[in-house]
């Protein structure tokens, strides 16, 4: 008989008509993979997974370290991560294999990283993104299976989805994100009282009532429609699971502090606005994780063909990468590089916000695995080999950190395979055609 074990587990039975309870000692099953105790509530501290995306790559000679392994050197454009370098891995020299498909500028790279497949259409994803597979593994016991956010204010700015051209839309407003997370329907896990929402109860009853009709519909249609219905009903099943979570009193979360409401503020492509919006969204996401509202997230700082501008300018980040001349003295494009510097500062803010929350002997960052990446290496030429990538956090001790890993030209799909395996997805190979791989990145697996 399977048991749901926590430190509050006890053996219960009857003896001569009387109920008895027998406690159990501190078992290995009550500890994490490093032998450390679980949360004070008796439940394991959850491990989270997320992605963080920025568009238009880097100046490779000013970003990638020269030295592989631990203690990597920090070039000027990577220097902002210095306070957290021991918790961040740099991944370089992993390549996108297109197998004859065109290199669709600012689209092919990101989609290939997320799905292990070459993109053949301008929009959408060619297959399921790995964050969705991870969400199916760890995101079913929280109110939100995943959260998607776009600091630059574009709901279509997303690299998350089940394929078929569909994307999970991003939240664009910090105020709307606050209302979604902490407005109607939020149950404070540290509150002494819990009252199930009758609206949620009614919605779940309605969904449960159509089970037999669903089976009849599936049996009445052809194979192509069955595939479409399978994707649709997978989403419905996820909704049922999320509703069930909302009808269950949440476990106390000591790090959870309900944030103050966020006022509506401008949302546009000005870099100053995007930085402020990103900071607000980051702070809300951190508390959503600490309050166990979700365990999976996708933060998009800007879009691939970055439409960011500076206040008072109509020239976009994207235009600058193609039209600004290389400064012969500096060896790079200073105006375009300004945006990269601000993006790296935003990434450090994100990592730092996670690291400030203490969860037992670790921080929220330590109990999370964040994968950050761009969609191109050098934007001026749309290069999609050696796309800059990073991981932050150790997933509760599952990941070694502080390393620069040189992929030596191997498929970028090795990254997605490794991330899924670390997060418990049962998978031996991943990717298609030339990006099919069964070789994980052993250097970062603890």
Coordinates of C-alpha atoms in Angstrom, one line a residue:
X1 CA 0.0 0.0 0.0
X2 CA 1.5 3.4 -1.0
X3 CA 1.8 6.0 1.7
X4 CA 2.1 9.8 1.5
X5 CA 5.0 10.2 4.0
X6 CA 5.7 13.3 6.0
X7 CA 7.3 13.9 9.4
X8 CA 3.7 14.0 10.8
X9 CA 3.1 10.5 9.5
X10 CA 1.7 8.0 12.1
X11 CA 0.4 4.5 12.2
X12 CA -3.3 4.3 13.0
X13 CA -5.5 1.4 13.8
X14 CA -8.0 -0.2 16.2
X15 CA -7.3 -2.3 19.3
X16 CA -10.2 -3.8 21.2
X17 CA -12.5 -1.2 19.7
X18 CA -10.3 1.7 20.6
X19 CA -8.5 4.0 18.1
X20 CA -4.7 4.0 18.6
X21 CA -1.9 6.1 17.0
X22 CA 1.7 5.1 16.9
X23 CA 4.4 7.6 15.9
X24 CA 7.3 6.8 13.6
X25 CA 11.0 7.8 13.9
X26 CA 12.8 10.2 11.6
X27 CA 13.2 8.1 8.5
X28 CA 15.4 8.8 5.5
X29 CA 12.2 9.2 3.5
X30 CA 11.6 12.4 5.5
X31 CA 14.9 14.0 4.4
X32 CA 15.9 15.6 1.2
X33 CA 18.6 14.2 -1.1
X34 CA 21.3 15.8 1.0
X35 CA 20.0 14.3 4.2
X36 CA 18.7 17.6 5.5
X37 CA 15.4 17.9 7.3
X38 CA 12.3 19.0 5.5
X39 CA 10.3 22.1 6.3
X40 CA 9.1 22.7 9.8
X41 CA 5.6 21.8 8.6
X42 CA 6.6 18.2 8.0
X43 CA 6.3 18.6 4.2
X44 CA 9.3 18.7 1.9
X45 CA 10.5 22.1 0.7
X46 CA 9.2 22.2 -2.9
X47 CA 11.7 22.4 -5.8
X48 CA 10.8 24.9 -8.5
X49 CA 11.8 25.3 -12.1
X50 CA 11.7 28.4 -14.3
X51 CA 13.1 30.1 -17.4
X52 CA 14.3 33.6 -18.0
X53 CA 14.7 34.9 -21.6
X54 CA 16.3 37.9 -23.1
X55 CA 16.5 38.8 -26.8
X56 CA 19.4 39.7 -29.2
X57 CA 22.2 37.7 -27.6
X58 CA 25.5 39.1 -26.5
X59 CA 28.9 40.3 -27.8
X60 CA 30.6 36.9 -27.6
X61 CA 34.1 38.1 -27.0
X62 CA 32.8 40.3 -24.1
X63 CA 30.5 37.7 -22.5
X64 CA 31.7 34.1 -22.8
X65 CA 34.4 33.0 -20.3
X66 CA 37.7 31.7 -21.7
X67 CA 38.2 29.1 -18.9
X68 CA 35.9 26.1 -18.7
X69 CA 35.2 24.5 -15.3
X70 CA 34.9 26.1 -11.9
X71 CA 36.1 29.7 -11.2
X72 CA 35.3 30.9 -14.7
X73 CA 36.5 34.4 -15.7
X74 CA 34.0 37.2 -16.0
X75 CA 34.2 39.3 -19.2
X76 CA 32.8 42.9 -19.0
X77 CA 29.2 42.0 -20.1
X78 CA 29.0 39.1 -17.8
X79 CA 30.6 40.9 -14.8
X80 CA 27.2 42.0 -13.2
X81 CA 26.7 38.4 -12.1
X82 CA 29.8 38.4 -9.9
X83 CA 27.9 38.4 -6.5
X84 CA 26.1 35.2 -7.6
X85 CA 28.7 33.6 -9.9
X86 CA 29.1 30.7 -7.4
X87 CA 25.4 29.9 -7.9
X88 CA 25.3 30.4 -11.7
X89 CA 26.5 28.1 -14.5
X90 CA 27.4 29.4 -17.9
X91 CA 26.7 27.1 -20.9
X92 CA 28.5 27.8 -24.2
X93 CA 29.3 26.2 -27.6
X94 CA 26.1 24.2 -27.8
X95 CA 24.7 24.3 -31.4
X96 CA 21.3 24.4 -33.0
X97 CA 20.9 21.9 -35.9
X98 CA 18.4 23.0 -38.5
X99 CA 18.5 19.9 -40.7
X100 CA 17.7 21.9 -43.8
X101 CA 15.1 24.2 -42.2
X102 CA 15.6 27.9 -42.7
X103 CA 17.2 30.1 -40.0
X104 CA 14.2 32.3 -39.2
X105 CA 15.8 35.4 -37.5
X106 CA 15.1 35.8 -33.8
X107 CA 12.7 32.7 -33.9
X108 CA 14.6 29.5 -34.7
X109 CA 17.1 29.6 -31.9
X110 CA 14.7 30.0 -28.9
X111 CA 12.2 27.5 -30.3
X112 CA 15.0 24.9 -30.9
X113 CA 16.3 25.3 -27.3
X114 CA 12.9 24.9 -25.8
X115 CA 11.6 22.0 -28.0
X116 CA 14.7 20.2 -29.3
X117 CA 13.2 20.7 -32.8
X118 CA 14.0 22.9 -35.8
X119 CA 11.3 25.6 -36.4
X120 CA 9.6 25.5 -39.8
X121 CA 7.0 28.3 -39.3
X122 CA 7.4 31.9 -38.2
X123 CA 5.0 31.6 -35.2
X124 CA 4.4 29.2 -32.5
X125 CA 6.5 26.2 -31.4
X126 CA 7.2 23.1 -33.4
X127 CA 6.6 20.8 -30.4
X128 CA 6.1 20.8 -26.6
X129 CA 8.5 23.0 -24.7
X130 CA 10.4 21.3 -21.9
X131 CA 9.0 23.6 -19.3
X132 CA 5.5 22.1 -20.0
X133 CA 6.9 18.6 -19.5
X134 CA 8.4 19.7 -16.3
X135 CA 5.2 21.4 -15.3
X136 CA 3.3 18.1 -15.8
X137 CA 5.8 16.5 -13.4
X138 CA 6.0 19.1 -10.6
X139 CA 3.2 21.7 -11.3
X140 CA 0.0 19.8 -10.7
X141 CA -0.3 20.3 -6.9
X142 CA -0.3 24.1 -7.0
X143 CA -2.9 26.7 -7.8
X144 CA -1.2 27.6 -11.1
X145 CA 0.5 24.9 -13.1
X146 CA 2.8 27.6 -14.4
X147 CA 3.1 31.4 -14.7
X148 CA 4.2 33.3 -17.8
X149 CA 5.2 36.9 -17.8
X150 CA 6.5 39.5 -20.2
X151 CA 8.2 42.6 -18.8
X152 CA 8.2 44.3 -22.2
X153 CA 4.4 44.1 -22.4
X154 CA 3.7 41.6 -25.2
X155 CA 1.3 38.8 -24.3
X156 CA 2.5 36.9 -27.4
X157 CA 6.0 37.0 -26.1
X158 CA 6.2 33.4 -25.0
X159 CA 8.3 30.3 -25.7
X160 CA 6.0 28.0 -23.6
X161 CA 3.4 25.7 -25.0
X162 CA 2.4 22.2 -26.1
X163 CA 3.2 22.6 -29.7
X164 CA 0.9 22.8 -32.7
X165 CA 1.6 26.5 -33.0
X166 CA 0.0 27.2 -29.6
X167 CA 1.7 29.3 -27.0
X168 CA 0.9 30.0 -23.3
X169 CA 0.2 33.7 -23.3
X170 CA 2.3 36.0 -21.0
X171 CA 1.0 38.3 -18.4
X172 CA 2.1 41.9 -19.3
X173 CA 0.9 44.0 -16.3
X174 CA 2.4 43.7 -12.8
X175 CA -1.0 45.0 -11.4
X176 CA -2.9 42.3 -13.3
X177 CA -0.3 39.7 -12.1
X178 CA -0.9 40.8 -8.5
X179 CA -4.7 40.4 -8.8
X180 CA -4.3 37.0 -10.4
X181 CA -2.0 35.8 -7.7
X182 CA -3.2 37.5 -4.5
X183 CA -6.6 38.8 -5.4
X184 CA -9.8 36.8 -5.5
X185 CA -9.2 33.1 -5.0
X186 CA -6.0 33.4 -3.0
X187 CA -5.8 31.5 0.2
X188 CA -3.1 32.5 2.6
X189 CA -1.2 29.3 3.5
X190 CA -0.4 30.7 6.9
X191 CA -3.9 31.7 7.8
X192 CA -5.7 29.8 10.6
X193 CA -8.9 29.7 8.6
X194 CA -9.8 28.1 5.3
X195 CA -13.0 28.5 3.5
X196 CA -13.3 26.8 0.0
X197 CA -14.6 29.1 -2.7
X198 CA -18.1 27.9 -3.7
X199 CA -17.5 29.1 -7.3
X200 CA -14.5 26.8 -7.5
X201 CA -16.6 24.0 -6.1
X202 CA -19.3 24.5 -8.8
X203 CA -16.8 24.8 -11.6
X204 CA -15.1 21.5 -10.6
X205 CA -18.5 19.7 -10.4
X206 CA -19.3 20.8 -13.9
X207 CA -16.0 19.6 -15.3
X208 CA -16.3 16.3 -13.6
X209 CA -19.8 15.7 -14.9
X210 CA -18.8 15.5 -18.6
X211 CA -16.5 12.6 -18.3
X212 CA -18.7 10.0 -20.0
X213 CA -19.6 12.4 -22.8
X214 CA -15.8 13.0 -23.3
X215 CA -15.2 9.3 -23.8
X216 CA -18.0 9.1 -26.3
X217 CA -16.8 12.0 -28.3
X218 CA -13.2 10.6 -28.6
X219 CA -14.5 7.3 -29.9
X220 CA -16.6 9.0 -32.5
X221 CA -13.9 11.0 -34.3
X222 CA -10.9 10.2 -36.5
X223 CA -7.2 10.0 -35.5
X224 CA -6.3 13.7 -36.2
X225 CA -9.3 14.9 -34.2
X226 CA -8.4 12.5 -31.4
X227 CA -5.0 14.1 -31.2
X228 CA -6.5 17.6 -31.0
X229 CA -9.0 16.4 -28.4
X230 CA -6.2 14.8 -26.4
X231 CA -4.4 18.1 -26.1
X232 CA -7.6 19.9 -25.2
X233 CA -8.6 17.3 -22.6
X234 CA -5.1 17.4 -21.1
X235 CA -5.7 21.1 -20.5
X236 CA -9.1 20.3 -19.0
X237 CA -7.5 17.6 -16.7
X238 CA -5.0 20.2 -15.6
X239 CA -7.7 22.6 -14.8
X240 CA -9.5 20.0 -12.7
X241 CA -6.3 19.4 -10.8
X242 CA -5.8 23.1 -10.2
X243 CA -9.4 23.4 -8.9
X244 CA -8.9 20.5 -6.6
X245 CA -5.9 22.2 -5.1
X246 CA -8.0 25.4 -4.5
X247 CA -10.5 23.2 -2.5
X248 CA -7.7 21.9 -0.2
X249 CA -6.3 23.8 2.7
X250 CA -2.7 24.7 1.8
X251 CA 0.2 23.7 3.9
X252 CA 1.8 26.5 5.9
X253 CA 4.7 28.2 4.2
X254 CA 6.9 30.1 6.6
X255 CA 8.6 32.3 3.9
X256 CA 5.2 33.4 2.5
X257 CA 4.4 37.1 3.1
X258 CA 1.5 38.4 1.2
X259 CA 2.7 41.5 -0.7
X260 CA 1.0 44.8 -0.9
X261 CA -1.2 45.6 -3.9
X262 CA 0.6 46.9 -7.1
X263 CA -0.9 49.9 -8.7
X264 CA -1.5 50.1 -12.4
X265 CA 1.5 51.6 -14.2
X266 CA 2.6 52.2 -17.8
X267 CA 3.6 49.1 -19.9
X268 CA 5.6 49.8 -23.0
X269 CA 8.9 49.0 -24.8
X270 CA 11.0 51.7 -23.2
X271 CA 13.9 50.0 -21.4
X272 CA 13.4 52.0 -18.3
X273 CA 9.7 50.9 -18.1
X274 CA 10.6 47.3 -18.9
X275 CA 13.2 47.2 -16.1
X276 CA 10.7 48.6 -13.6
X277 CA 7.9 46.3 -14.7
X278 CA 10.4 43.3 -14.5
X279 CA 11.3 44.2 -10.9
X280 CA 7.6 44.4 -9.9
X281 CA 6.8 41.1 -11.6
X282 CA 9.9 39.5 -10.1
X283 CA 9.0 40.4 -6.6
X284 CA 5.4 39.1 -7.1
X285 CA 6.7 35.9 -8.6
X286 CA 9.1 35.3 -5.7
X287 CA 6.2 35.6 -3.2
X288 CA 4.1 33.3 -5.5
X289 CA 6.8 30.7 -5.2
X290 CA 7.3 31.2 -1.5
X291 CA 3.5 30.9 -1.0
X292 CA 3.5 27.8 -3.2
X293 CA 1.0 29.3 -5.7
X294 CA 3.2 27.8 -8.5
X295 CA 6.4 25.8 -9.0
X296 CA 7.0 26.5 -12.6
X297 CA 7.4 29.9 -14.4
X298 CA 8.6 31.6 -17.6
X299 CA 9.9 35.2 -17.4
X300 CA 10.4 37.0 -20.7
X301 CA 12.4 40.1 -20.3
X302 CA 12.1 41.3 -23.9
X303 CA 11.2 39.6 -27.2
X304 CA 13.6 38.0 -29.6
X305 CA 13.6 40.8 -32.2
X306 CA 13.9 43.2 -29.3
X307 CA 11.6 46.3 -29.7
X308 CA 13.1 48.0 -26.6
X309 CA 13.9 51.7 -26.9
X310 CA 15.3 54.4 -24.7
X311 CA 13.2 57.3 -23.4
X312 CA 13.2 60.0 -26.1
X313 CA 14.4 57.7 -28.8
X314 CA 12.5 55.9 -31.6
X315 CA 15.4 53.6 -32.5
X316 CA 14.9 50.1 -31.2
X317 CA 17.5 47.8 -29.7
X318 CA 16.9 45.5 -32.8
X319 CA 17.7 48.3 -35.2
X320 CA 20.9 49.2 -33.4
X321 CA 22.2 45.7 -33.6
X322 CA 22.0 45.8 -37.4
X323 CA 22.5 49.5 -38.2
X324 CA 25.0 50.8 -35.6
X325 CA 28.6 50.5 -36.8
X326 CA 31.1 48.6 -34.8
X327 CA 33.3 51.1 -32.9
X328 CA 36.8 50.3 -34.1
X329 CA 38.4 51.5 -30.8
X330 CA 36.0 49.6 -28.6
X331 CA 35.4 46.6 -30.8
X332 CA 31.6 46.5 -30.3
X333 CA 28.4 48.5 -30.8
X334 CA 28.2 50.7 -27.7
X335 CA 24.5 51.9 -28.2
X336 CA 23.3 48.3 -28.8
X337 CA 25.4 47.0 -25.9
X338 CA 23.8 49.5 -23.5
X339 CA 20.6 47.3 -23.7
X340 CA 22.5 44.1 -23.0
X341 CA 24.1 45.7 -19.9
X342 CA 20.7 46.7 -18.6
X343 CA 19.4 43.2 -19.4
X344 CA 22.2 41.6 -17.4
X345 CA 21.5 43.9 -14.5
X346 CA 17.8 42.8 -14.6
X347 CA 19.0 39.1 -14.6
X348 CA 21.0 39.8 -11.5
X349 CA 18.0 41.5 -9.8
X350 CA 16.0 38.4 -10.6
X351 CA 18.5 36.0 -9.2
X352 CA 19.1 38.2 -6.1
X353 CA 15.4 38.4 -5.4
X354 CA 15.2 34.6 -5.3
X355 CA 18.3 34.3 -3.1
X356 CA 17.0 36.8 -0.5
X357 CA 14.2 34.4 0.6
X358 CA 15.3 31.9 3.3
X359 CA 13.8 28.4 3.3
X360 CA 15.3 26.4 6.1
X361 CA 19.1 26.0 5.5
X362 CA 18.8 27.1 1.9
X363 CA 17.4 30.0 0.0
X364 CA 14.5 30.0 -2.5
X365 CA 17.2 30.3 -5.3
X366 CA 18.9 27.2 -3.9
X367 CA 15.6 25.3 -4.1
X368 CA 15.0 26.4 -7.7
X369 CA 16.5 25.7 -11.0
X370 CA 16.3 28.7 -13.4
X371 CA 17.4 28.4 -17.0
X372 CA 18.2 31.7 -18.8
X373 CA 19.0 32.0 -22.5
X374 CA 18.7 34.2 -25.6
X375 CA 17.7 33.3 -29.1
X376 CA 20.9 34.2 -31.0
X377 CA 24.6 34.5 -30.2
X378 CA 25.5 37.7 -32.1
X379 CA 22.4 39.6 -33.3
X380 CA 24.0 41.5 -36.1
X381 CA 24.5 38.2 -38.0
X382 CA 21.6 36.1 -36.6
X383 CA 24.0 33.4 -35.5
X384 CA 22.3 30.5 -33.7
X385 CA 25.3 28.4 -32.7
X386 CA 26.8 29.1 -29.3
X387 CA 23.7 30.9 -28.0
X388 CA 24.4 32.3 -24.5
X389 CA 22.7 30.2 -21.8
X390 CA 22.9 30.1 -18.0
X391 CA 21.5 28.2 -15.1
X392 CA 21.0 29.6 -11.6
X393 CA 20.2 27.7 -8.4
X394 CA 20.8 24.1 -7.5
X395 CA 17.3 22.6 -7.5
X396 CA 17.5 21.6 -3.8
X397 CA 21.0 20.2 -4.3
X398 CA 20.5 18.4 -7.6
X399 CA 22.8 20.8 -9.6
X400 CA 26.4 21.7 -9.3
X401 CA 27.0 25.4 -9.7
X402 CA 29.7 27.9 -10.4
X403 CA 30.9 26.2 -13.7
X404 CA 31.4 27.2 -17.3
X405 CA 30.5 24.2 -19.5
X406 CA 31.9 24.1 -23.0
X407 CA 29.5 22.0 -25.2
X408 CA 32.2 21.6 -27.9
X409 CA 29.7 22.0 -30.7
X410 CA 27.3 19.3 -29.5
X411 CA 23.5 19.7 -30.0
X412 CA 21.7 22.3 -27.8
X413 CA 19.1 19.7 -27.1
X414 CA 21.4 18.2 -24.5
X415 CA 20.5 21.2 -22.3
X416 CA 16.8 20.5 -22.5
X417 CA 17.3 16.8 -21.8
X418 CA 19.4 17.5 -18.8
X419 CA 17.0 20.1 -17.3
X420 CA 14.1 17.6 -17.6
X421 CA 16.0 14.8 -16.1
X422 CA 17.1 16.9 -13.2
X423 CA 13.5 17.9 -12.5
X424 CA 12.3 14.3 -12.5
X425 CA 10.9 13.9 -16.0
X426 CA 11.3 10.2 -17.0
X427 CA 13.1 10.6 -20.3
X428 CA 16.2 9.0 -21.8
X429 CA 16.4 10.8 -25.2
X430 CA 15.1 14.1 -26.4
X431 CA 15.0 16.1 -29.6
X432 CA 14.4 15.2 -33.3
X433 CA 16.7 14.4 -36.3
X434 CA 20.2 15.8 -35.7
X435 CA 19.2 17.1 -32.3
X436 CA 18.1 13.7 -31.0
X437 CA 20.3 13.1 -28.0
X438 CA 20.6 10.8 -25.0
X439 CA 23.7 12.6 -23.6
X440 CA 23.0 14.8 -20.6
X441 CA 25.4 17.4 -19.3
X442 CA 27.0 15.4 -16.5
X443 CA 29.2 18.3 -15.3
X444 CA 26.3 20.1 -13.7
X445 CA 24.4 17.0 -12.3
X446 CA 25.1 16.6 -8.6

